[in-house]
mmCIF file of C-alpha atoms and ligand atoms in Angstrom:
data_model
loop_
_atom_site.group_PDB
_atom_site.id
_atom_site.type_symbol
_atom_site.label_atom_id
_atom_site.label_comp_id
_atom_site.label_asym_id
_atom_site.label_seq_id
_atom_site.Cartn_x
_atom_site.Cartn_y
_atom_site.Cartn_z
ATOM 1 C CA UNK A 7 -3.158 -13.603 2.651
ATOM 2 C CA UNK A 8 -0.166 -12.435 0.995
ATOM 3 C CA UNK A 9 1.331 -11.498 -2.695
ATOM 4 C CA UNK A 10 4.319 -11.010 -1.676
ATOM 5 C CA UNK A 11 4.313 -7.119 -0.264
ATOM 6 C CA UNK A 12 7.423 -5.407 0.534
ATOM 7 C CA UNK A 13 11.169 -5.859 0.182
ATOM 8 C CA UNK A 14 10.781 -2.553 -2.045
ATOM 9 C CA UNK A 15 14.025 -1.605 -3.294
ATOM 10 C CA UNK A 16 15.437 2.284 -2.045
ATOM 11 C CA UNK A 17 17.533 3.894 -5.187
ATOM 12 C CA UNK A 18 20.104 6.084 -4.794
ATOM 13 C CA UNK A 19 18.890 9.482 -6.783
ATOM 14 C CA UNK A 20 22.043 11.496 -8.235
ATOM 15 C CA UNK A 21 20.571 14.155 -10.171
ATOM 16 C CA UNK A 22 17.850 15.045 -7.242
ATOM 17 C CA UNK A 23 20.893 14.758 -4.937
ATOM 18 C CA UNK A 24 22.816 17.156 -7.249
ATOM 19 C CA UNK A 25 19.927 19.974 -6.659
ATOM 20 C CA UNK A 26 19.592 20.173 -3.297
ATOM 21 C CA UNK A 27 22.809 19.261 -1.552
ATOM 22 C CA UNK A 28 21.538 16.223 0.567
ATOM 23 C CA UNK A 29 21.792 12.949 0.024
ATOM 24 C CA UNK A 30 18.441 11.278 -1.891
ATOM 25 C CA UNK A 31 17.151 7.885 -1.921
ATOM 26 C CA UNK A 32 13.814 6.653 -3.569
ATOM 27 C CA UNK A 33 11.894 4.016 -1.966
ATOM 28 C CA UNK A 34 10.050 2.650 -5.061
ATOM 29 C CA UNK A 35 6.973 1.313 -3.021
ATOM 30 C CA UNK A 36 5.031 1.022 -7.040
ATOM 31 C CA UNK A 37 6.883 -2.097 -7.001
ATOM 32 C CA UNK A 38 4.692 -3.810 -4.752
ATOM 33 C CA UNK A 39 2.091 -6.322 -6.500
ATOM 34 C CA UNK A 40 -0.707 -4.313 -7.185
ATOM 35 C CA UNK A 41 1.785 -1.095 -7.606
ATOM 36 C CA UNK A 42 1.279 0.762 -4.598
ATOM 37 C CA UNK A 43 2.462 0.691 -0.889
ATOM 38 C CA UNK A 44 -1.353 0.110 0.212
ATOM 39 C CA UNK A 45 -0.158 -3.454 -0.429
ATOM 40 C CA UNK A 46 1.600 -3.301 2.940
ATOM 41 C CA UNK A 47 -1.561 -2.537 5.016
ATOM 42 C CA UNK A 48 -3.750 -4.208 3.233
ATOM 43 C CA UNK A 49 -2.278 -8.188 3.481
ATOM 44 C CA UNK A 50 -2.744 -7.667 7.229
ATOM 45 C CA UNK A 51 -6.489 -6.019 7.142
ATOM 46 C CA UNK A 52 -7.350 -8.921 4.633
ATOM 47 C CA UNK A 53 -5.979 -11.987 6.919
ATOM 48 C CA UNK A 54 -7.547 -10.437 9.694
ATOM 49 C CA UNK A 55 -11.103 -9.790 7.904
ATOM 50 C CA UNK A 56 -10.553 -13.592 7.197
ATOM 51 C CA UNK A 57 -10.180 -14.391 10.616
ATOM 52 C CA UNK A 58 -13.051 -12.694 11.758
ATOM 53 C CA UNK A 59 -15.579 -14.101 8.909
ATOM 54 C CA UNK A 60 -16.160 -11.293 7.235
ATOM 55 C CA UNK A 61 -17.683 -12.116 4.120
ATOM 56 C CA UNK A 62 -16.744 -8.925 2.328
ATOM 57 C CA UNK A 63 -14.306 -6.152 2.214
ATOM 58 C CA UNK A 64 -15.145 -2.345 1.230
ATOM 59 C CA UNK A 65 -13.071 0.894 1.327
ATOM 60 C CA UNK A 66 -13.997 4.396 -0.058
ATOM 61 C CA UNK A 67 -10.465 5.067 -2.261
ATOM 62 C CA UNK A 68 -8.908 7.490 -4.552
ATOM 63 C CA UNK A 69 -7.438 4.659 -6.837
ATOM 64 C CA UNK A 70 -4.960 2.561 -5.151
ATOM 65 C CA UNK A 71 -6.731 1.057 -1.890
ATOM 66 C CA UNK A 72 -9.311 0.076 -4.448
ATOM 67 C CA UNK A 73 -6.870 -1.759 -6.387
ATOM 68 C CA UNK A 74 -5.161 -3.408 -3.150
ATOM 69 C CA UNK A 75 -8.291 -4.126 -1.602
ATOM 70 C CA UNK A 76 -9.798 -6.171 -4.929
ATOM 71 C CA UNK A 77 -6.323 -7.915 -5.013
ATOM 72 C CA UNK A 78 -6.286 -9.093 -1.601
ATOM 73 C CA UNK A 79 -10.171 -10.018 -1.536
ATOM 74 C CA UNK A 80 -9.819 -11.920 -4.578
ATOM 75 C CA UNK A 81 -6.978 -13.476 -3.189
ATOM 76 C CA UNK A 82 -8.815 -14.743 -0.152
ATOM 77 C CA UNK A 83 -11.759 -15.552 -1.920
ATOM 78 C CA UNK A 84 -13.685 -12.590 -0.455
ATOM 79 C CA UNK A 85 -15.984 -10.577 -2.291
ATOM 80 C CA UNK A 86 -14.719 -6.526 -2.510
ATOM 81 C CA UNK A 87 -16.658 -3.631 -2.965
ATOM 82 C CA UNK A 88 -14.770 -0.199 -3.745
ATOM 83 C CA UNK A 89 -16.497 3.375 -3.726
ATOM 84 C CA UNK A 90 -14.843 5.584 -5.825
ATOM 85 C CA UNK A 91 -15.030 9.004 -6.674
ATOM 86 C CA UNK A 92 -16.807 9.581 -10.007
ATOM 87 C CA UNK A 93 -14.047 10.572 -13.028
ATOM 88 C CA UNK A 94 -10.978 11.106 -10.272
ATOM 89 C CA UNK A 95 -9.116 8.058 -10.348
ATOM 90 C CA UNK A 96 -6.427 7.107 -12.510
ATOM 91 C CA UNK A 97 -7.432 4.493 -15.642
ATOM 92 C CA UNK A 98 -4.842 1.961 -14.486
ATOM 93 C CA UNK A 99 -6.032 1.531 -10.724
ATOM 94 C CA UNK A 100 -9.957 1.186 -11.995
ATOM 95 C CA UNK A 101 -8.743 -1.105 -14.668
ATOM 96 C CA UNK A 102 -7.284 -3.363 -11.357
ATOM 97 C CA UNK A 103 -10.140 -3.086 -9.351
ATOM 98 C CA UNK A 104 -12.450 -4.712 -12.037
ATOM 99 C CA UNK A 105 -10.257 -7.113 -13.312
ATOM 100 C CA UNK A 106 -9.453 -8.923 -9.931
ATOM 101 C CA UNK A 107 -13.525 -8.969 -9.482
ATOM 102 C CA UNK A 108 -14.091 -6.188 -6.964
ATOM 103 C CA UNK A 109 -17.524 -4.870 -7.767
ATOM 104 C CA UNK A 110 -16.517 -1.047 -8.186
ATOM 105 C CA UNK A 111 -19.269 1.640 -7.408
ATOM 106 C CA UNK A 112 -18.336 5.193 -8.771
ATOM 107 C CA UNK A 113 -19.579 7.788 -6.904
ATOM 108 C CA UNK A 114 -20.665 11.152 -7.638
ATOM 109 C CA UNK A 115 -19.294 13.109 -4.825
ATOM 110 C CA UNK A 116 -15.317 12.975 -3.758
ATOM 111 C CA UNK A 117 -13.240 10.820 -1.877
ATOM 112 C CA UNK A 118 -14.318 12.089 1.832
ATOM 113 C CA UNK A 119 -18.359 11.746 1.142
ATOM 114 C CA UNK A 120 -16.875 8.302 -0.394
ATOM 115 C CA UNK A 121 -15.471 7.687 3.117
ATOM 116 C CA UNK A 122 -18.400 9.085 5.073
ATOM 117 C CA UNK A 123 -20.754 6.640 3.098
ATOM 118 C CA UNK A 124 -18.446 3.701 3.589
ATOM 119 C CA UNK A 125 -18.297 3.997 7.197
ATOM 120 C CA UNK A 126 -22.154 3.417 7.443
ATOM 121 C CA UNK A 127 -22.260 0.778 5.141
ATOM 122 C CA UNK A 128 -19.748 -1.346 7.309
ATOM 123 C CA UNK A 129 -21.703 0.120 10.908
ATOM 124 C CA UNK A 130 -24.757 -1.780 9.061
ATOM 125 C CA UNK A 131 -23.341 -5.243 7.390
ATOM 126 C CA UNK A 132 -20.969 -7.911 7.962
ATOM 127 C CA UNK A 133 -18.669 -6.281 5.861
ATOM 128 C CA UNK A 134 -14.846 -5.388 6.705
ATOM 129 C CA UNK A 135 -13.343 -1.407 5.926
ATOM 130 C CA UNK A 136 -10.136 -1.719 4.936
ATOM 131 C CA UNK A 137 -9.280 1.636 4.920
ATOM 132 C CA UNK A 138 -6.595 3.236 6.837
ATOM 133 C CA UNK A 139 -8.958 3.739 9.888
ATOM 134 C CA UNK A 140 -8.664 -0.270 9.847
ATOM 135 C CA UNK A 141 -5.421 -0.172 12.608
ATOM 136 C CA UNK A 142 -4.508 -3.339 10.776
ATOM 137 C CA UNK A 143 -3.679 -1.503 7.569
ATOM 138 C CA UNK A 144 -1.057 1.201 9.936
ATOM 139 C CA UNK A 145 0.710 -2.346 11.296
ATOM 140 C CA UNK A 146 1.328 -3.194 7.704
ATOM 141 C CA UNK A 147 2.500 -0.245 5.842
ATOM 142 C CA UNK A 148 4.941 0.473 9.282
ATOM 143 C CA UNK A 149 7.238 -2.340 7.828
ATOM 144 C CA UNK A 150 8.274 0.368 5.257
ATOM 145 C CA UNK A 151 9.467 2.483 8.023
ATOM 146 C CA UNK A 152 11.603 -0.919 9.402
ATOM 147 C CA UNK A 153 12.769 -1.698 5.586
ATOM 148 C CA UNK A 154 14.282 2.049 5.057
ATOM 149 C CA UNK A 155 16.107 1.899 8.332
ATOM 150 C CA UNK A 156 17.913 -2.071 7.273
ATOM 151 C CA UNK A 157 18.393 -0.624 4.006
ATOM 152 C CA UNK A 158 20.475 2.347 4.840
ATOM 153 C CA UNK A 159 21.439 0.765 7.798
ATOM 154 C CA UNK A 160 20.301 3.394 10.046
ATOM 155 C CA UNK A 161 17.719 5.874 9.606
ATOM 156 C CA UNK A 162 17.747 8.237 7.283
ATOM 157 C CA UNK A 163 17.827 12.482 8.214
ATOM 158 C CA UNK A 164 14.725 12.982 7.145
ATOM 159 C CA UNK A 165 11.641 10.741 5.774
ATOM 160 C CA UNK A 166 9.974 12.702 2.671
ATOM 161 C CA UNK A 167 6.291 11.934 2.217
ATOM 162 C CA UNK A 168 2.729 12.567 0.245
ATOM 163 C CA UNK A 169 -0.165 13.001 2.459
ATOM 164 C CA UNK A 170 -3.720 12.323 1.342
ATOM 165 C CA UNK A 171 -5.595 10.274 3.842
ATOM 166 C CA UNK A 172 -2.530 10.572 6.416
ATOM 167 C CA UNK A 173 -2.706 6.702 6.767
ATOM 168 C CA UNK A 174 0.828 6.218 5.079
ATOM 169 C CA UNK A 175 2.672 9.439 7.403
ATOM 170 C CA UNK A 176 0.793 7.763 10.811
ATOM 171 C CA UNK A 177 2.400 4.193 9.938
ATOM 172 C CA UNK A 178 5.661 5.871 8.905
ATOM 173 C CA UNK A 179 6.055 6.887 12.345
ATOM 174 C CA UNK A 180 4.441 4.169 14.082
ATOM 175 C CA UNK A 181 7.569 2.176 12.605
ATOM 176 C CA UNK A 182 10.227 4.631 13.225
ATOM 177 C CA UNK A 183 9.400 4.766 16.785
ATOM 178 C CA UNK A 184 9.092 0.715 17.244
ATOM 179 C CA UNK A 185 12.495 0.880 15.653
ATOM 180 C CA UNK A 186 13.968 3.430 18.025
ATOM 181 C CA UNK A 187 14.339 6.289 15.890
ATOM 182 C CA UNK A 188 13.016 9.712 14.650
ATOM 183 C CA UNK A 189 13.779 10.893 11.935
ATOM 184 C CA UNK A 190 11.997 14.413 11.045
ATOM 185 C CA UNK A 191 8.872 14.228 9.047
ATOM 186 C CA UNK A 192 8.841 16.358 5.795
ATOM 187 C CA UNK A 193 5.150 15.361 4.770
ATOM 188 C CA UNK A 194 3.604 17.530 1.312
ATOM 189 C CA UNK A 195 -0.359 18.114 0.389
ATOM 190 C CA UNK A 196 -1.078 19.590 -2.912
ATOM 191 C CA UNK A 197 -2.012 23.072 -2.525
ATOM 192 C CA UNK A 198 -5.554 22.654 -3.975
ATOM 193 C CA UNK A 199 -6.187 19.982 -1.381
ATOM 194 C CA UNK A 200 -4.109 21.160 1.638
ATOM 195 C CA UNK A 201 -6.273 20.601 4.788
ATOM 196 C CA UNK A 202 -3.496 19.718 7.103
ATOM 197 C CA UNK A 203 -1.494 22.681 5.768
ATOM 198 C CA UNK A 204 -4.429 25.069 6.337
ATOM 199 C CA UNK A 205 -5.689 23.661 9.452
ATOM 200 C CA UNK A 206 -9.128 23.160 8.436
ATOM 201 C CA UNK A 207 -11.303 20.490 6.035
ATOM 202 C CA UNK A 208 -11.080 21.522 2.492
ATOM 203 C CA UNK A 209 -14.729 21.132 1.107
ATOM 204 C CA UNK A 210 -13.463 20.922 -2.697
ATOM 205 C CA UNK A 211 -10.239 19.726 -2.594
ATOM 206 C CA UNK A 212 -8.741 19.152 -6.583
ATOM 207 C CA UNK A 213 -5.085 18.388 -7.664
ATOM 208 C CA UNK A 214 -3.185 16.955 -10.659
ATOM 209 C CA UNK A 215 -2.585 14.266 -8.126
ATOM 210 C CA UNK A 216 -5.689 12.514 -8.129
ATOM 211 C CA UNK A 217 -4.645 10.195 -5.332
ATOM 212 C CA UNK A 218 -3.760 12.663 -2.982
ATOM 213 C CA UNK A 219 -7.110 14.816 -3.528
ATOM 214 C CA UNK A 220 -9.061 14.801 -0.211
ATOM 215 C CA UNK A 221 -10.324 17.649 1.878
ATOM 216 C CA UNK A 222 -10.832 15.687 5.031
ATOM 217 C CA UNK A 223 -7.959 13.108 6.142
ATOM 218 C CA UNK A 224 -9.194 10.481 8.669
ATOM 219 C CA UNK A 225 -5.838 10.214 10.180
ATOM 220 C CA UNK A 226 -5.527 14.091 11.087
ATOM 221 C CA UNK A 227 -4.758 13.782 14.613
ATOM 222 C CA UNK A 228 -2.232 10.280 14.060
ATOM 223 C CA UNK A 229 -0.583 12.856 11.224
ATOM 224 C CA UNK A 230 -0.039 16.239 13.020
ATOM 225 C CA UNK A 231 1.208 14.561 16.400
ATOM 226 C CA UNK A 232 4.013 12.235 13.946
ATOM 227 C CA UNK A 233 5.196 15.939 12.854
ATOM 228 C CA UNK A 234 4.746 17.504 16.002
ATOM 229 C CA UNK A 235 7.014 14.729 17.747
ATOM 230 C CA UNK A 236 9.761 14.295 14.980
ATOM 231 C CA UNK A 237 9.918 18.435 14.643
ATOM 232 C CA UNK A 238 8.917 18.064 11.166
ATOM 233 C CA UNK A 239 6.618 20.173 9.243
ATOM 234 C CA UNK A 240 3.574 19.299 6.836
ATOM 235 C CA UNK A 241 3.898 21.830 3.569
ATOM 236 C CA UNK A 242 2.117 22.552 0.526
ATOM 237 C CA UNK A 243 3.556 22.041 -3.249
ATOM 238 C CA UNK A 244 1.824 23.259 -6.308
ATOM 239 C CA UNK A 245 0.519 20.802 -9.402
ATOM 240 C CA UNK A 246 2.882 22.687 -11.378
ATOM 241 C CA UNK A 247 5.585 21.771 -9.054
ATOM 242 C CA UNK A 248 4.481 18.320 -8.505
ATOM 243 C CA UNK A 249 4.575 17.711 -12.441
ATOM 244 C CA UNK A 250 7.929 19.375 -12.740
ATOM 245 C CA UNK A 251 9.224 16.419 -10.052
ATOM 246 C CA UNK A 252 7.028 14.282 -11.710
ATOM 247 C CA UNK A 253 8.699 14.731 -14.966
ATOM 248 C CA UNK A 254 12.402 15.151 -13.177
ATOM 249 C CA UNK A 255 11.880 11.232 -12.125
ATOM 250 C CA UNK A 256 11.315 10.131 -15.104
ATOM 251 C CA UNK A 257 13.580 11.664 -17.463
ATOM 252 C CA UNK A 258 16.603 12.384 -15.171
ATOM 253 C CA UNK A 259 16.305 9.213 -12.505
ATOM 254 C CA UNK A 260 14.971 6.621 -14.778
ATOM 255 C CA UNK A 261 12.139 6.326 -12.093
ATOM 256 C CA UNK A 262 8.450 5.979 -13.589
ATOM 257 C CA UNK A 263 5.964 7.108 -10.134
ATOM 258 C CA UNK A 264 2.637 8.733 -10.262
ATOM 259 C CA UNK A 265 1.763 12.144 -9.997
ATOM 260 C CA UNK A 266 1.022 12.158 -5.868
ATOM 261 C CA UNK A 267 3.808 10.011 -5.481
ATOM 262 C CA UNK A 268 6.313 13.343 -7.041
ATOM 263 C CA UNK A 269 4.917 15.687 -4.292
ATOM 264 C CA UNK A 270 7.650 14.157 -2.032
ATOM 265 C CA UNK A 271 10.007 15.269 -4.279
ATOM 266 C CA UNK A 272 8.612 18.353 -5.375
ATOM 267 C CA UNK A 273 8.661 19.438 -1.874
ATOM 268 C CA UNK A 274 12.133 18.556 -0.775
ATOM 269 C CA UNK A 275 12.781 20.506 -4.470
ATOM 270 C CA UNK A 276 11.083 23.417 -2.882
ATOM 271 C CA UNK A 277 11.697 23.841 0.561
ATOM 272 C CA UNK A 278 14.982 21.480 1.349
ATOM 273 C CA UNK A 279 16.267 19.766 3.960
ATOM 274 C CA UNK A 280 19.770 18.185 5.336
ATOM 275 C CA UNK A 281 21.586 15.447 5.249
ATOM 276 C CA UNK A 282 20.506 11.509 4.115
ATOM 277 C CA UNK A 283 16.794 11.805 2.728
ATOM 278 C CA UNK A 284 14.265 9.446 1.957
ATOM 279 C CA UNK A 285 11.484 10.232 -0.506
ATOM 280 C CA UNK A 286 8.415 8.047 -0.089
ATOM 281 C CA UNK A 287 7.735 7.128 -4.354
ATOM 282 C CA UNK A 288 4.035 5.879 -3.298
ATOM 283 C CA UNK A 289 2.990 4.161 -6.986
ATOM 284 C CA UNK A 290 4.075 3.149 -9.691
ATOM 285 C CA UNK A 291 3.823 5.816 -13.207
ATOM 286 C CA UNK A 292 1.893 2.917 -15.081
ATOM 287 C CA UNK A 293 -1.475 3.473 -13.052
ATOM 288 C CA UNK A 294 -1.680 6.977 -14.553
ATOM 289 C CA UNK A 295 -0.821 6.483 -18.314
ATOM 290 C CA UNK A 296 -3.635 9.346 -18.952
ATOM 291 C CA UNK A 297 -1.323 12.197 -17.162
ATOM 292 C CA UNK A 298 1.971 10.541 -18.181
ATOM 293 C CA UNK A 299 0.968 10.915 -22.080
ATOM 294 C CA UNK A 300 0.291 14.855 -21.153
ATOM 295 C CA UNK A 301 3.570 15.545 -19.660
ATOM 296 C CA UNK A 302 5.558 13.940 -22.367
ATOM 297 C CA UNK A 303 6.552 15.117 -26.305
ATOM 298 C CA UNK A 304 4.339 14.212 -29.062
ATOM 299 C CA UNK A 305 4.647 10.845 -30.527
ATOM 300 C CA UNK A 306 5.894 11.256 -34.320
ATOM 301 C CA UNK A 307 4.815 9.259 -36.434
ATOM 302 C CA UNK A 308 6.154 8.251 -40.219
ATOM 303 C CA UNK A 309 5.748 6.104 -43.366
ATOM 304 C CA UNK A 310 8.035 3.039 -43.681
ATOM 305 C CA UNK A 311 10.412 5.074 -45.016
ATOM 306 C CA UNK A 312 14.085 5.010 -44.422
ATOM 307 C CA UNK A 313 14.831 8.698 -44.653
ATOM 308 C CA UNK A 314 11.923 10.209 -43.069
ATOM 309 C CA UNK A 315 12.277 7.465 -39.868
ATOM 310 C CA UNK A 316 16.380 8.813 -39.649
ATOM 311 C CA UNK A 317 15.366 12.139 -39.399
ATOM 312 C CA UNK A 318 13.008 11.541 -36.785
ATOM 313 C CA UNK A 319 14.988 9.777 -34.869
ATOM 314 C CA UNK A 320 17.801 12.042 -35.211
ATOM 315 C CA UNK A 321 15.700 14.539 -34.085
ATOM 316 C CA UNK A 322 15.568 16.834 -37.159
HETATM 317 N N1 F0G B 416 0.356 8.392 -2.735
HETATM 318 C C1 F0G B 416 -0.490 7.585 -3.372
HETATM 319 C C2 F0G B 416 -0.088 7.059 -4.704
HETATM 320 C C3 F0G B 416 -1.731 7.255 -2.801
HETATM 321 O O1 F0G B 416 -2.562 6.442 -3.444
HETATM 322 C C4 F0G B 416 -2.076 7.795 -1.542
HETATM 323 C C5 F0G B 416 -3.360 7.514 -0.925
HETATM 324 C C6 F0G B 416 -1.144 8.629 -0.915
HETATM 325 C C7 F0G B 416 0.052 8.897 -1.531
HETATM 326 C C8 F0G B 416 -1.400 9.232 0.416
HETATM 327 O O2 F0G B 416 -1.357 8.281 1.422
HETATM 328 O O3 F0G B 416 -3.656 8.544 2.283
HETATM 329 O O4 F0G B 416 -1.940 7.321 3.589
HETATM 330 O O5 F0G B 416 -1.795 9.790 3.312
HETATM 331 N N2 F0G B 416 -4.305 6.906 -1.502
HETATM 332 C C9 F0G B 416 -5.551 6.479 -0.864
HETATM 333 C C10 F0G B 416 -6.344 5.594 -1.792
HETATM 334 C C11 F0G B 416 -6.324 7.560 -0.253
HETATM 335 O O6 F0G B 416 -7.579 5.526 -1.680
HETATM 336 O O7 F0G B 416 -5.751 4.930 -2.633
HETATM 337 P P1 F0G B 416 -2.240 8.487 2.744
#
């Protein structure tokens, strides 16, 4: 089962680059088909759900799995079930989930209890999880790890990455290491949902960054062993700072990512680093037009009139 997944491009980023001294490159995973690098993992989890005759997919999600996982079902002629948390995820990624037929159940709780609730539906039915617990999903989104590597052609310094669920980090360095290298591990929480950073579950974890907002990742262990071993680090960033790289992309790199997708940035903005680095963009901007439209400048609008439309767009 595949769209198509991968072959992401990795953009040079001059201005970033300018700030800190190192070398930046983006790896635009929001250009995968449904937007997201879920994509990766989740062509693999779905073929494999097909091969066991599973009549059904379901993942607990913040937005993008959900979007993935009704892609690939629909694709396969599954059915897909997402539990999401009630109000939290971006317009764009719900508007995916119901168009490619997934039936979407909105919970009112956050993404863990979402998770927790998901993993006794599938202990009970003949239905496949295709979260990042599935090891299929890790095998998948590894390829980025291989793709970064051929695209520089070696690996970079340092790899650059949001962590919500920790999926994305544990694949990361499942990759690196099939590929025979290590490069250090700079992974960033937001500070309102920080559990890795603080060492213990957050109960109410909230963020700016929807995607990113969970208290309790499932991949804890996979995610503090990958920065043990590559002597990274796993840091906090603020939503302020998050939006300030969020903005940064846009305006000054021509590159349009979502909020969690900036923390990569915002933390390599904040604490540094050396040499050739990667930042992880994890989705595309358009999936969160709500949070775009608050960052930017008004809109103006005028009559049809010639004088009144120069001055606006002269700025005046
Ligand atoms: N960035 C984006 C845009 C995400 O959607 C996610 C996770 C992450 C980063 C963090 O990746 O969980 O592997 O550490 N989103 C999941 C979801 C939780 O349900 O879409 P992770």
């Amino acid at each position: 089962m595949t769209l198509e997944e991968g072959d992401t491009p990795l953009i040079p980023a001059p201005a970033i680059s300018e700030l800190t001294g190192c070398q930046v490159w983006l790896k635009y995973e929001g250009l995968n088909p449904t937007g997201s690098f879920k994509d990766r993992g989740m062509t693999v989890a779905v073929s494999q759900a097909v091969e066991e005759g599973a009549e059904a997919v379901l993942c607990a999600s913040t937005g993008n799995t959900a979007a993935s996982a009704a892609a690939y079902a629909a694709r396969a002629g599954l059915r897909g079930a997402v539990i999401v948390p009630e109000g939290k995820i971006a317009t764009g990624k719900l508007a995916q989930a119901l168009m490619h037929g997934a039936r979407v159940i909105t919970l009112r709780g956050n993404f863990d209890q979402a998770l927790a609730i998901t993993r006794q539906v599938v202990d009970r039915n003949p239905i496949a999880l295709v979260n990042s617990l599935n090891d299929f999903r890790i095998e998948g989104q590894k390829t980025a790890a291989f793709e970064v590597c051929d695209q520089l052609g070696e690996a970079p310094d340092v790899l650059s990455i949001p962590v919500g669920n920790a999926g994305n980090v544990t694949a990361y360095w499942k990759g690196f290491q099939e590929y025979g290298t290590a490069p250090v591990l700079h992974g960033y929480q937001a500070a309102g949902a920080a559990p890795l950073v603080e060492g213990k579950p957050v109960d109410n974890p909230e963020t700016v960054a929807s995607a990113i907002r969970i208290g309790n990742p499932a991949r804890w262990e996979n995610a503090m062993d990958a920065f043990t071993s590559s002597r990274g680090e796993v840091r906090a960033v603020s939503d302020d700072e998050i939006l300030e790289a969020y903005r940064l992309l846009g305006r000054r790199e021509g590159v349009f990512c979502e909020p969690a997708s900036a923390a990569s940035v915002a933390g390599l903005l904040k604490y540094g680093a050396e040499g050739v680095v990667v930042c992880v963009l994890t989705g595309h901007g358009l999936k969160d037009p709500t949070t775009a439209m608050g960052q930017a400048e008004p809109v103006v609008t005028c009559e049809p009139d010639l004088e009144q439309v120069e001055r606006a767009v002269m700025g005046s």
